[in-house]
Structures are given as C-alpha cells and as structure tokens.
Amino acid sequence: CPQARQLGSSTSPLMAKARVSDTIKFQRNELIRFLTEHMTKFCQSKGCDKVIVATFGSIASGLDTPTSDIDLVLKVEGSIPAVWTLSKDEGSAIKPRCWNCGLMNHIARDCPDAKRGGRAGEQSMKAAETTAPEGQEGGQGVLEPGLQNATEPLLQEHCSADEQEEQLELKIEDKDADDESDDDECEIRVDKKKLLMDLGKSLRYNRNRRIDVWAIVQSRVPLVKITDERTRLCCDVSMENDLSLYKASLLRTYVNLDRRFPELLSLVKFWAKARGINDASQHTLNSFAYTLLIIQFLQTRDPPVLPPLQKEHLQYNGRTLVLPPPIARIGRLEVRYYGSDSETRDKAVELRGFGSSNKSTAADLLAQFIHFLANEYDFEFDCICVREGRRKPANKEQFKHKHVAYICIEDPFDPSDNVARSVTEASVRKIRLEFLRANHIMSTTGDFGRVCGFPSTSSRGAVQAQVSVATPPLVSGLVKPGNAPSNQMHAKTAQKASEPARSSKQSISVPQSSQSVPPQSQQQRHSSLQLQQHQQKQSAQQQRNQQQHLVQPQQFQHQHQQQQLQHQQ
C-alpha cells in the first residue's frame, strides 16, 4: 500500500545513519582504554588492592547509536583507603583499623599478616588489648566452656605451663579478633562521593588528554561526567552498579536473537527524542523504559519475535527449556536467564530462529508498535513485565520508591523497581497525546518525517538533515573548551529544531467535552489541532521574513545617505 511504501522510504535512511561507524568505535575504545588505565593507577596509588572498570548501558548491550554516551562502572575491592570509607551510622569519613595487625589502611579480611593459630605480632597484641572485655588486661580472660574443653587436652599434652598460658592468650586474641572483625566489616563501606570527587580532580588535571570533568555527587546515583575535547565523546562513571552489568548482558542476548529489535528501538528513540518524550529529567520515559516496552511488544506479537528469556519454562520447537540456576545474587535479587552461563548459552543460540516465522520488517513493526501504544496498552491498568513475557494487571503498591505510578514498567530483575517512576500526571497526558498523534499520522500517510514533527512532507530529506545535526562531528584536532557542543547538546539542538512551535497548555490539555467522544474522534481532533498550529507557525514565519526584507533595505539606504553627507562635509 502507499502508506507502507512511504514508511519504508522514510525510515531506511535513518536506520542507515543509526549504525555506528568504525571511526566512532575506535574513538570510543581509545577513550575507554585511557580512562581505565588512569582510574586503575589512581585507585592503586591510594591503596586499593583491586580495581575493576567495566562498561554497561547501551554500548555494552549493543543498542548504541552514534550519539550514545559511554557508561563505565568502577569497583574497588580489597584494602580500602581510610579517606574513602564511612561508618554505618556516621555521615563523616572514619579510619578503619585491622583487628589482626592494628594497621589503619585495610580491614581484617584483607590483612596480609593474618595467621590463624600463630602469633600475630606486637601490633595484634595492642589491638587485642583495646578490644578486651572489662576486667581483663592484655586480652586475658576466661574462655567459653566449649573452647576451654577443646583446648585443654591439647595444651596439657604438648606444652609446658608457660607455653599453655601463652597459647591461651593467643586463642583469646583470635576469638576476639573474629568477633570484632565481623562487626568492623559490616560497618565499613565505601564513600562513593569522596572517591568520585578525588577521581574527578585527578582526571581534570591529567597531562595526557584534554577532557572536561564534572563530579555530580549529590544525585541519587553519584557519578562523574566526562567529555573528551578532541572527539566530543561523553562518558559517565559510577560505582558498584553490578545489577546494571547484568541488565546490559540480558539486553545483549536479546539483540543477538533478532536484529529487528535494535533497528526498531533506534527508530522509536529517534521519534521519542524528536517529540520530547524521552527525557526522565523532564518527567517522561527514559531509553530503558522504551527498550522494555519494545521487548514486551515483540514478545506478544502473533507469531512472537522475541522469547521471554527469564520465564521458568519456555516452549520452543516442541521442547521445554528450563530456566538455569542463578549465576549471581545481589541482595535478595537473583540473576538468571537463558544464555547467562556457558551451559545455557547454547540454548540461547538455538533461540535465534525464534522469530523467523514473523515476516514483518522493522518499518512494519514500527507501525504496529505505535498502534500498540495508542490502542492496546492501557497506562492505568497494565504493567509491562518482560520477565514473564506478558502484560499483567498493575499493582501499584508493589514498587519500593515512594511515587504515584502513572505508568508501570517492571525492572527485568527487580519487580519492585518501576522504571517509569519519573512520569507525572501532566507528562503522562503529554505522552498519551503523542502516541495518539503518531498513530493517526502513521495510519493515514505513513510519513515518518511528519510523525517526528518535521515541517517538510518529503521526510527523506528531512530525516537525513535531522540525523546529520544529531550526529557528533569527528574532530581530528584539539578543540578549545566550550567551542564544540557535547553529544547531549547536539541532541537538545536537534530536538528544538524539530519541534514545531506549539502552546504547552494546548498540547497536554484535553477538553472536558471530548471525554465522551470515541477514541478515533479524539485522534482526528488532535491531529487537526496540530496541523492548524503548524500552518499558523508557517504563516507567521513568512510574515516575519517579509517584514525583515522590507526593513533591511530602508535601514541600508538611510545609513548610505548619512555616510554621503559626512563625506561631503
């Protein structure tokens, strides 16, 4: 049909531009290598035994575009410097002390001199004295009956009286050290804010690469934002985000099953950014929420395109696949899905043909997805559950964050986490109207350029122009700070250039009389309102241009007459 041909021609250049070039991949790998080496050397110079830097997010999952930021997670293990530790109850940094040797630069479980059953040295004697109970000097006291009965025969058989007393003292020290070490390990934790602030200073004053650094430590997730001045690539560094690593691995498995999934996601993200409904800071849906929406949509097609990789029992090719055991536990959460370990990775490879019976292209799935958002998905009563592969009734009391759940999208590993918790009452109406508008244009014309809000009806050139604006330049030389915009600034510029001027009240308000009108009438009314606003904008722009052309010659003529008069004088 004409709509399908128009949709295919308008989306094909965008999918081509959304592919990441080899040059951008090389620049990303170079920046990641530099940051990894610098952060590892910095943390080790401060006393950390083990430093791990890993990528997560869209790049690690294979869902990245040329404008995607780099997401890095920093993990420090082993001995932790004193200035980077906090107690459980205090808000200021404290110095942890090892209960084995008494030193102040590590905790007991990482002590290199810990020798159970042997002499711990003079330092451990002092530590035992400070932890001895009242009425006991130098760690001497009465053993518990069980420990005393177990050690008396051994001491009487192999030791003299003096040696027996000495070994009893060491046993007491070891037992007290074990008790205090457990308490010490429970109370000590890493001060992420202090560590990231020091790391930001170190990166800001490095001499090997010119980068802009901002340490944002007051947010819910403290992080360091980095922009490379040469390539204009952006990077976010956070800490101890193990669950995000597994999320990226799960999404990578979905990407490997069917290439239509990342292609559809790139189209949806492009449309959502152009219409201003892909920014959690503006109380709309973030990219991860759209990713889960698309996965759940592809799981429920007939026939389905993607399988539920976290379902307990999965039917495929006449066989029943059983979910593997957990590969990790993060608190009370279990990480398990098909392809998570080496044993089930072969099963995930077999699932690559799961959606072969569905012959829809990415452009066809885009039209179906927008129809799904506008007509099938009920914001108020449905909850997106990728883990089970279905939409289930929304239970808004299950989420851990204190918020009103206007849209319910479960995290794939944590059912109590609502990915769409940033949405408000006003923004959910805006999102809903954008879904209805996109469905109306898609079903009538199939013009993806008009769906994104481009003024030109020939969307092929408009899409190419928009993509060229949103793609960051590949600068080979150094750029002075502040001259070149970052990736986020490119996205904001593209968003402002693509959005038609419209009243915010008109875009989100619904007339009281339209509540009883059928959904199709509401879609037509909203589309006509958008068209009128666009025509008004074009006519106003033409009037301003005409006035400008009339005024400028008069100004130039007046200036020329003044110059001639001065010359004659």
PDB file of C-alpha atoms in Angstrom, residues 207-437:
ATOM      1  CA  ARG A 207      48.513  15.880  31.317  1.00  0.00           C
ATOM      2  CA  ASN A 208      47.893  13.148  28.755  1.00  0.00           C
ATOM      3  CA  ARG A 209      44.443  14.069  27.448  1.00  0.00           C
ATOM      4  CA  ARG A 210      42.302  17.185  27.476  1.00  0.00           C
ATOM      5  CA  ILE A 211      38.910  16.389  28.988  1.00  0.00           C
ATOM      6  CA  ASP A 212      36.133  18.281  30.762  1.00  0.00           C
ATOM      7  CA  VAL A 213      35.089  16.748  34.081  1.00  0.00           C
ATOM      8  CA  TRP A 214      32.058  17.345  36.309  1.00  0.00           C
ATOM      9  CA  ALA A 215      31.577  15.417  39.568  1.00  0.00           C
ATOM     10  CA  ILE A 216      27.835  15.123  40.303  1.00  0.00           C
ATOM     11  CA  VAL A 217      27.799  13.583  43.774  1.00  0.00           C
ATOM     12  CA  GLN A 218      24.519  14.938  45.176  1.00  0.00           C
ATOM     13  CA  SER A 219      22.286  12.920  42.852  1.00  0.00           C
ATOM     14  CA  ARG A 220      20.668   9.581  43.703  1.00  0.00           C
ATOM     15  CA  VAL A 221      23.455   7.828  41.812  1.00  0.00           C
ATOM     16  CA  PRO A 222      26.746   9.765  42.264  1.00  0.00           C
ATOM     17  CA  LEU A 223      28.753   9.897  39.067  1.00  0.00           C
ATOM     18  CA  VAL A 224      31.492  11.724  37.169  1.00  0.00           C
ATOM     19  CA  LYS A 225      30.592  13.141  33.753  1.00  0.00           C
ATOM     20  CA  ILE A 226      33.476  13.326  31.281  1.00  0.00           C
ATOM     21  CA  THR A 227      33.652  14.956  27.836  1.00  0.00           C
ATOM     22  CA  ASP A 228      36.658  14.385  25.617  1.00  0.00           C
ATOM     23  CA  GLU A 229      37.611  17.674  23.954  1.00  0.00           C
ATOM     24  CA  ARG A 230      39.123  16.036  20.868  1.00  0.00           C
ATOM     25  CA  THR A 231      36.305  13.649  19.908  1.00  0.00           C
ATOM     26  CA  ARG A 232      33.441  15.258  21.889  1.00  0.00           C
ATOM     27  CA  LEU A 233      32.531  11.829  23.262  1.00  0.00           C
ATOM     28  CA  CYS A 234      30.733  11.818  26.626  1.00  0.00           C
ATOM     29  CA  CYS A 235      31.247   9.301  29.417  1.00  0.00           C
ATOM     30  CA  ASP A 236      29.560   8.699  32.789  1.00  0.00           C
ATOM     31  CA  VAL A 237      31.490   6.937  35.576  1.00  0.00           C
ATOM     32  CA  SER A 238      29.545   5.479  38.526  1.00  0.00           C
ATOM     33  CA  MET A 239      30.363   2.933  41.229  1.00  0.00           C
ATOM     34  CA  GLU A 240      29.260  -0.512  42.427  1.00  0.00           C
ATOM     35  CA  ASN A 241      26.459  -0.929  39.883  1.00  0.00           C
ATOM     36  CA  ASP A 242      26.548  -4.710  39.491  1.00  0.00           C
ATOM     37  CA  LEU A 243      22.881  -5.013  38.508  1.00  0.00           C
ATOM     38  CA  SER A 244      23.383  -2.709  35.520  1.00  0.00           C
ATOM     39  CA  LEU A 245      26.107  -5.008  34.217  1.00  0.00           C
ATOM     40  CA  TYR A 246      23.694  -7.938  34.199  1.00  0.00           C
ATOM     41  CA  LYS A 247      20.975  -5.820  32.595  1.00  0.00           C
ATOM     42  CA  ALA A 248      23.341  -4.966  29.755  1.00  0.00           C
ATOM     43  CA  SER A 249      24.198  -8.658  29.350  1.00  0.00           C
ATOM     44  CA  LEU A 250      20.493  -9.575  29.191  1.00  0.00           C
ATOM     45  CA  LEU A 251      19.798  -6.923  26.549  1.00  0.00           C
ATOM     46  CA  ARG A 252      22.822  -8.096  24.574  1.00  0.00           C
ATOM     47  CA  THR A 253      21.298 -11.580  24.486  1.00  0.00           C
ATOM     48  CA  TYR A 254      18.032 -10.151  23.131  1.00  0.00           C
ATOM     49  CA  VAL A 255      19.957  -8.195  20.481  1.00  0.00           C
ATOM     50  CA  ASN A 256      21.724 -11.347  19.301  1.00  0.00           C
ATOM     51  CA  LEU A 257      18.394 -13.162  18.853  1.00  0.00           C
ATOM     52  CA  ASP A 258      16.863 -10.834  16.244  1.00  0.00           C
ATOM     53  CA  ARG A 259      18.325  -7.763  14.516  1.00  0.00           C
ATOM     54  CA  ARG A 260      14.888  -6.201  14.085  1.00  0.00           C
ATOM     55  CA  PHE A 261      14.873  -5.422  17.793  1.00  0.00           C
ATOM     56  CA  PRO A 262      17.749  -2.862  17.755  1.00  0.00           C
ATOM     57  CA  GLU A 263      16.527  -1.432  14.434  1.00  0.00           C
ATOM     58  CA  LEU A 264      13.041  -0.850  15.845  1.00  0.00           C
ATOM     59  CA  LEU A 265      14.479   0.639  19.029  1.00  0.00           C
ATOM     60  CA  SER A 266      16.610   3.140  17.074  1.00  0.00           C
ATOM     61  CA  LEU A 267      13.521   4.346  15.188  1.00  0.00           C
ATOM     62  CA  VAL A 268      11.423   4.658  18.349  1.00  0.00           C
ATOM     63  CA  LYS A 269      14.151   6.517  20.237  1.00  0.00           C
ATOM     64  CA  PHE A 270      14.612   8.907  17.320  1.00  0.00           C
ATOM     65  CA  TRP A 271      10.892   9.685  17.262  1.00  0.00           C
ATOM     66  CA  ALA A 272      10.633   9.990  21.060  1.00  0.00           C
ATOM     67  CA  LYS A 273      13.591  12.378  21.263  1.00  0.00           C
ATOM     68  CA  ALA A 274      12.237  14.499  18.411  1.00  0.00           C
ATOM     69  CA  ARG A 275       8.880  14.821  20.183  1.00  0.00           C
ATOM     70  CA  GLY A 276      10.375  15.498  23.628  1.00  0.00           C
ATOM     71  CA  ILE A 277       9.119  12.375  25.404  1.00  0.00           C
ATOM     72  CA  ASN A 278      12.466  10.634  26.027  1.00  0.00           C
ATOM     73  CA  ASP A 279      13.928  12.503  28.976  1.00  0.00           C
ATOM     74  CA  ALA A 280      13.489  11.375  32.579  1.00  0.00           C
ATOM     75  CA  SER A 281      14.598  14.801  33.854  1.00  0.00           C
ATOM     76  CA  GLN A 282      11.526  16.244  32.106  1.00  0.00           C
ATOM     77  CA  HIS A 283       9.298  13.573  33.718  1.00  0.00           C
ATOM     78  CA  THR A 284       8.940  11.476  30.562  1.00  0.00           C
ATOM     79  CA  LEU A 285      10.131   7.947  29.770  1.00  0.00           C
ATOM     80  CA  ASN A 286      13.842   7.170  29.628  1.00  0.00           C
ATOM     81  CA  SER A 287      15.505   4.994  26.995  1.00  0.00           C
ATOM     82  CA  PHE A 288      15.468   1.899  29.207  1.00  0.00           C
ATOM     83  CA  ALA A 289      11.684   2.190  29.578  1.00  0.00           C
ATOM     84  CA  TYR A 290      11.244   2.302  25.794  1.00  0.00           C
ATOM     85  CA  THR A 291      13.574  -0.685  25.487  1.00  0.00           C
ATOM     86  CA  LEU A 292      11.421  -2.760  27.831  1.00  0.00           C
ATOM     87  CA  LEU A 293       8.250  -1.595  26.075  1.00  0.00           C
ATOM     88  CA  ILE A 294       9.606  -2.799  22.736  1.00  0.00           C
ATOM     89  CA  ILE A 295      10.793  -6.134  24.140  1.00  0.00           C
ATOM     90  CA  GLN A 296       7.373  -6.791  25.664  1.00  0.00           C
ATOM     91  CA  PHE A 297       5.691  -5.726  22.405  1.00  0.00           C
ATOM     92  CA  LEU A 298       7.847  -8.155  20.385  1.00  0.00           C
ATOM     93  CA  GLN A 299       7.144 -10.941  22.898  1.00  0.00           C
ATOM     94  CA  THR A 300       3.378 -10.603  22.418  1.00  0.00           C
ATOM     95  CA  ARG A 301       3.189 -10.486  18.598  1.00  0.00           C
ATOM     96  CA  ASP A 302       1.453 -13.294  16.722  1.00  0.00           C
ATOM     97  CA  PRO A 303       3.732 -15.011  15.968  1.00  0.00           C
ATOM     98  CA  PRO A 304       6.199 -13.621  18.561  1.00  0.00           C
ATOM     99  CA  VAL A 305       9.535 -12.113  17.563  1.00  0.00           C
ATOM    100  CA  LEU A 306      11.400 -12.425  20.889  1.00  0.00           C
ATOM    101  CA  PRO A 307      11.083 -15.069  23.625  1.00  0.00           C
ATOM    102  CA  PRO A 308      10.865 -14.313  27.375  1.00  0.00           C
ATOM    103  CA  LEU A 309      14.416 -15.215  28.407  1.00  0.00           C
ATOM    104  CA  GLN A 310      13.535 -15.195  32.122  1.00  0.00           C
ATOM    105  CA  LYS A 311      10.479 -17.423  32.005  1.00  0.00           C
ATOM    106  CA  GLU A 312      10.628 -20.553  34.158  1.00  0.00           C
ATOM    107  CA  HIS A 313       9.586 -22.908  31.326  1.00  0.00           C
ATOM    108  CA  LEU A 314       9.877 -21.935  27.660  1.00  0.00           C
ATOM    109  CA  GLN A 315       8.315 -23.904  24.798  1.00  0.00           C
ATOM    110  CA  TYR A 316      10.306 -23.907  21.553  1.00  0.00           C
ATOM    111  CA  ASN A 317      10.393 -26.364  18.638  1.00  0.00           C
ATOM    112  CA  GLY A 318       8.422 -28.954  20.579  1.00  0.00           C
ATOM    113  CA  ARG A 319      10.809 -28.853  23.536  1.00  0.00           C
ATOM    114  CA  THR A 320      10.538 -27.373  27.011  1.00  0.00           C
ATOM    115  CA  LEU A 321      13.521 -25.300  28.124  1.00  0.00           C
ATOM    116  CA  VAL A 322      14.053 -24.966  31.880  1.00  0.00           C
ATOM    117  CA  LEU A 323      15.427 -21.741  33.342  1.00  0.00           C
ATOM    118  CA  PRO A 324      19.020 -22.212  34.591  1.00  0.00           C
ATOM    119  CA  PRO A 325      20.020 -21.638  38.233  1.00  0.00           C
ATOM    120  CA  PRO A 326      21.101 -18.146  39.336  1.00  0.00           C
ATOM    121  CA  ILE A 327      24.582 -17.062  38.309  1.00  0.00           C
ATOM    122  CA  ALA A 328      24.648 -14.273  40.915  1.00  0.00           C
ATOM    123  CA  ARG A 329      22.679 -12.865  43.829  1.00  0.00           C
ATOM    124  CA  ILE A 330      22.590  -9.157  44.522  1.00  0.00           C
ATOM    125  CA  GLY A 331      20.885  -8.735  47.862  1.00  0.00           C
ATOM    126  CA  ARG A 332      17.571 -10.542  47.558  1.00  0.00           C
ATOM    127  CA  LEU A 333      17.610 -10.482  43.748  1.00  0.00           C
ATOM    128  CA  GLU A 334      18.584 -13.462  41.602  1.00  0.00           C
ATOM    129  CA  VAL A 335      20.234 -13.118  38.204  1.00  0.00           C
ATOM    130  CA  ARG A 336      19.086 -15.926  35.917  1.00  0.00           C
ATOM    131  CA  TYR A 337      18.097 -16.104  32.246  1.00  0.00           C
ATOM    132  CA  TYR A 338      18.740 -18.258  29.193  1.00  0.00           C
ATOM    133  CA  GLY A 339      22.267 -17.569  27.987  1.00  0.00           C
ATOM    134  CA  SER A 340      23.550 -16.302  31.342  1.00  0.00           C
ATOM    135  CA  ASP A 341      26.128 -19.090  31.718  1.00  0.00           C
ATOM    136  CA  SER A 342      28.121 -21.382  29.461  1.00  0.00           C
ATOM    137  CA  GLU A 343      25.647 -24.261  29.848  1.00  0.00           C
ATOM    138  CA  THR A 344      22.622 -22.294  28.651  1.00  0.00           C
ATOM    139  CA  ARG A 345      24.480 -20.150  26.112  1.00  0.00           C
ATOM    140  CA  ASP A 346      23.965 -22.867  23.522  1.00  0.00           C
ATOM    141  CA  LYS A 347      20.224 -22.753  24.219  1.00  0.00           C
ATOM    142  CA  ALA A 348      20.251 -19.005  23.607  1.00  0.00           C
ATOM    143  CA  VAL A 349      21.998 -19.609  20.288  1.00  0.00           C
ATOM    144  CA  GLU A 350      19.258 -22.059  19.324  1.00  0.00           C
ATOM    145  CA  LEU A 351      16.667 -19.381  20.090  1.00  0.00           C
ATOM    146  CA  ARG A 352      17.990 -17.144  17.308  1.00  0.00           C
ATOM    147  CA  GLY A 353      15.392 -18.575  14.981  1.00  0.00           C
ATOM    148  CA  PHE A 354      12.573 -17.963  17.462  1.00  0.00           C
ATOM    149  CA  GLY A 355      11.014 -15.082  15.490  1.00  0.00           C
ATOM    150  CA  SER A 356      11.694 -16.389  11.990  1.00  0.00           C
ATOM    151  CA  SER A 357       8.009 -17.166  11.423  1.00  0.00           C
ATOM    152  CA  ASN A 358       7.172 -13.464  11.801  1.00  0.00           C
ATOM    153  CA  LYS A 359       7.987 -11.874   8.415  1.00  0.00           C
ATOM    154  CA  SER A 360       7.379  -8.232   9.424  1.00  0.00           C
ATOM    155  CA  THR A 361      10.143  -5.741   8.679  1.00  0.00           C
ATOM    156  CA  ALA A 362      11.401  -3.173  11.169  1.00  0.00           C
ATOM    157  CA  ALA A 363       9.265  -0.494   9.474  1.00  0.00           C
ATOM    158  CA  ASP A 364       6.173  -2.706   9.723  1.00  0.00           C
ATOM    159  CA  LEU A 365       6.902  -3.372  13.391  1.00  0.00           C
ATOM    160  CA  LEU A 366       7.246   0.375  13.959  1.00  0.00           C
ATOM    161  CA  ALA A 367       3.704   0.997  12.692  1.00  0.00           C
ATOM    162  CA  GLN A 368       2.420  -1.908  14.792  1.00  0.00           C
ATOM    163  CA  PHE A 369       4.257  -0.659  17.879  1.00  0.00           C
ATOM    164  CA  ILE A 370       2.788   2.833  17.637  1.00  0.00           C
ATOM    165  CA  HIS A 371      -0.665   1.282  17.176  1.00  0.00           C
ATOM    166  CA  PHE A 372       0.054  -0.857  20.250  1.00  0.00           C
ATOM    167  CA  LEU A 373       0.922   2.223  22.329  1.00  0.00           C
ATOM    168  CA  ALA A 374      -2.143   4.143  21.177  1.00  0.00           C
ATOM    169  CA  ASN A 375      -4.814   1.435  21.271  1.00  0.00           C
ATOM    170  CA  GLU A 376      -3.684  -1.717  23.108  1.00  0.00           C
ATOM    171  CA  TYR A 377      -1.557  -0.561  26.032  1.00  0.00           C
ATOM    172  CA  ASP A 378      -3.597   0.793  28.965  1.00  0.00           C
ATOM    173  CA  PHE A 379      -1.453   3.089  31.096  1.00  0.00           C
ATOM    174  CA  GLU A 380      -3.689   2.861  34.142  1.00  0.00           C
ATOM    175  CA  PHE A 381      -4.345  -0.861  34.416  1.00  0.00           C
ATOM    176  CA  ASP A 382      -1.468  -2.612  32.581  1.00  0.00           C
ATOM    177  CA  CYS A 383       2.008  -3.370  33.873  1.00  0.00           C
ATOM    178  CA  ILE A 384       4.816  -4.236  31.451  1.00  0.00           C
ATOM    179  CA  CYS A 385       6.575  -7.415  32.630  1.00  0.00           C
ATOM    180  CA  VAL A 386       9.427  -8.526  30.358  1.00  0.00           C
ATOM    181  CA  ARG A 387      10.407 -11.235  32.830  1.00  0.00           C
ATOM    182  CA  GLU A 388       7.134 -13.111  32.265  1.00  0.00           C
ATOM    183  CA  GLY A 389       6.652 -12.009  28.651  1.00  0.00           C
ATOM    184  CA  ARG A 390       3.186 -10.534  29.146  1.00  0.00           C
ATOM    185  CA  ARG A 391       1.180  -7.546  30.306  1.00  0.00           C
ATOM    186  CA  LYS A 392      -0.232  -8.160  33.739  1.00  0.00           C
ATOM    187  CA  PRO A 393      -2.623  -6.161  35.950  1.00  0.00           C
ATOM    188  CA  ALA A 394      -0.826  -3.255  37.562  1.00  0.00           C
ATOM    189  CA  ASN A 395      -0.214  -3.492  41.312  1.00  0.00           C
ATOM    190  CA  LYS A 396       0.963  -0.005  42.163  1.00  0.00           C
ATOM    191  CA  GLU A 397       1.680  -0.943  45.781  1.00  0.00           C
ATOM    192  CA  GLN A 398       4.494  -3.318  44.811  1.00  0.00           C
ATOM    193  CA  PHE A 399       7.051  -0.644  43.948  1.00  0.00           C
ATOM    194  CA  LYS A 400       9.649   0.374  46.515  1.00  0.00           C
ATOM    195  CA  HIS A 401      10.048   4.041  45.564  1.00  0.00           C
ATOM    196  CA  LYS A 402       7.522   6.464  47.002  1.00  0.00           C
ATOM    197  CA  HIS A 403       5.766   7.782  43.914  1.00  0.00           C
ATOM    198  CA  VAL A 404       2.442   7.687  42.105  1.00  0.00           C
ATOM    199  CA  ALA A 405       2.802   5.047  39.389  1.00  0.00           C
ATOM    200  CA  TYR A 406       1.098   6.590  36.360  1.00  0.00           C
ATOM    201  CA  ILE A 407       2.937   4.111  34.098  1.00  0.00           C
ATOM    202  CA  CYS A 408       4.063   0.705  35.399  1.00  0.00           C
ATOM    203  CA  ILE A 409       7.125  -0.908  33.780  1.00  0.00           C
ATOM    204  CA  GLU A 410       8.867  -3.544  35.899  1.00  0.00           C
ATOM    205  CA  ASP A 411      12.623  -3.864  36.014  1.00  0.00           C
ATOM    206  CA  PRO A 412      13.616  -7.253  34.489  1.00  0.00           C
ATOM    207  CA  PHE A 413      15.465  -8.320  37.663  1.00  0.00           C
ATOM    208  CA  ASP A 414      13.770  -6.271  40.395  1.00  0.00           C
ATOM    209  CA  PRO A 415       9.938  -6.418  40.323  1.00  0.00           C
ATOM    210  CA  SER A 416       9.749  -3.712  42.999  1.00  0.00           C
ATOM    211  CA  ASP A 417      11.513  -1.153  40.783  1.00  0.00           C
ATOM    212  CA  ASN A 418       9.320   0.905  38.452  1.00  0.00           C
ATOM    213  CA  VAL A 419      11.418   2.061  35.508  1.00  0.00           C
ATOM    214  CA  ALA A 420       8.803   4.749  34.666  1.00  0.00           C
ATOM    215  CA  ARG A 421       8.683   6.270  38.144  1.00  0.00           C
ATOM    216  CA  SER A 422       9.675   9.749  36.878  1.00  0.00           C
ATOM    217  CA  VAL A 423       6.400  10.182  34.944  1.00  0.00           C
ATOM    218  CA  THR A 424       3.946  12.689  36.433  1.00  0.00           C
ATOM    219  CA  GLU A 425       0.250  13.343  35.852  1.00  0.00           C
ATOM    220  CA  ALA A 426       0.935  16.160  33.391  1.00  0.00           C
ATOM    221  CA  SER A 427       3.636  14.307  31.464  1.00  0.00           C
ATOM    222  CA  VAL A 428       1.586  11.117  31.132  1.00  0.00           C
ATOM    223  CA  ARG A 429      -1.103  13.094  29.302  1.00  0.00           C
ATOM    224  CA  LYS A 430       1.536  14.556  27.010  1.00  0.00           C
ATOM    225  CA  ILE A 431       2.937  11.091  26.300  1.00  0.00           C
ATOM    226  CA  ARG A 432      -0.544   9.722  25.644  1.00  0.00           C
ATOM    227  CA  LEU A 433      -1.378  12.500  23.192  1.00  0.00           C
ATOM    228  CA  GLU A 434       1.909  11.979  21.353  1.00  0.00           C
ATOM    229  CA  PHE A 435       1.088   8.285  20.975  1.00  0.00           C
ATOM    230  CA  LEU A 436      -2.359   9.134  19.546  1.00  0.00           C
ATOM    231  CA  ARG A 437      -0.906  11.750  17.200  1.00  0.00           C
TER     232      ARG A 437
END
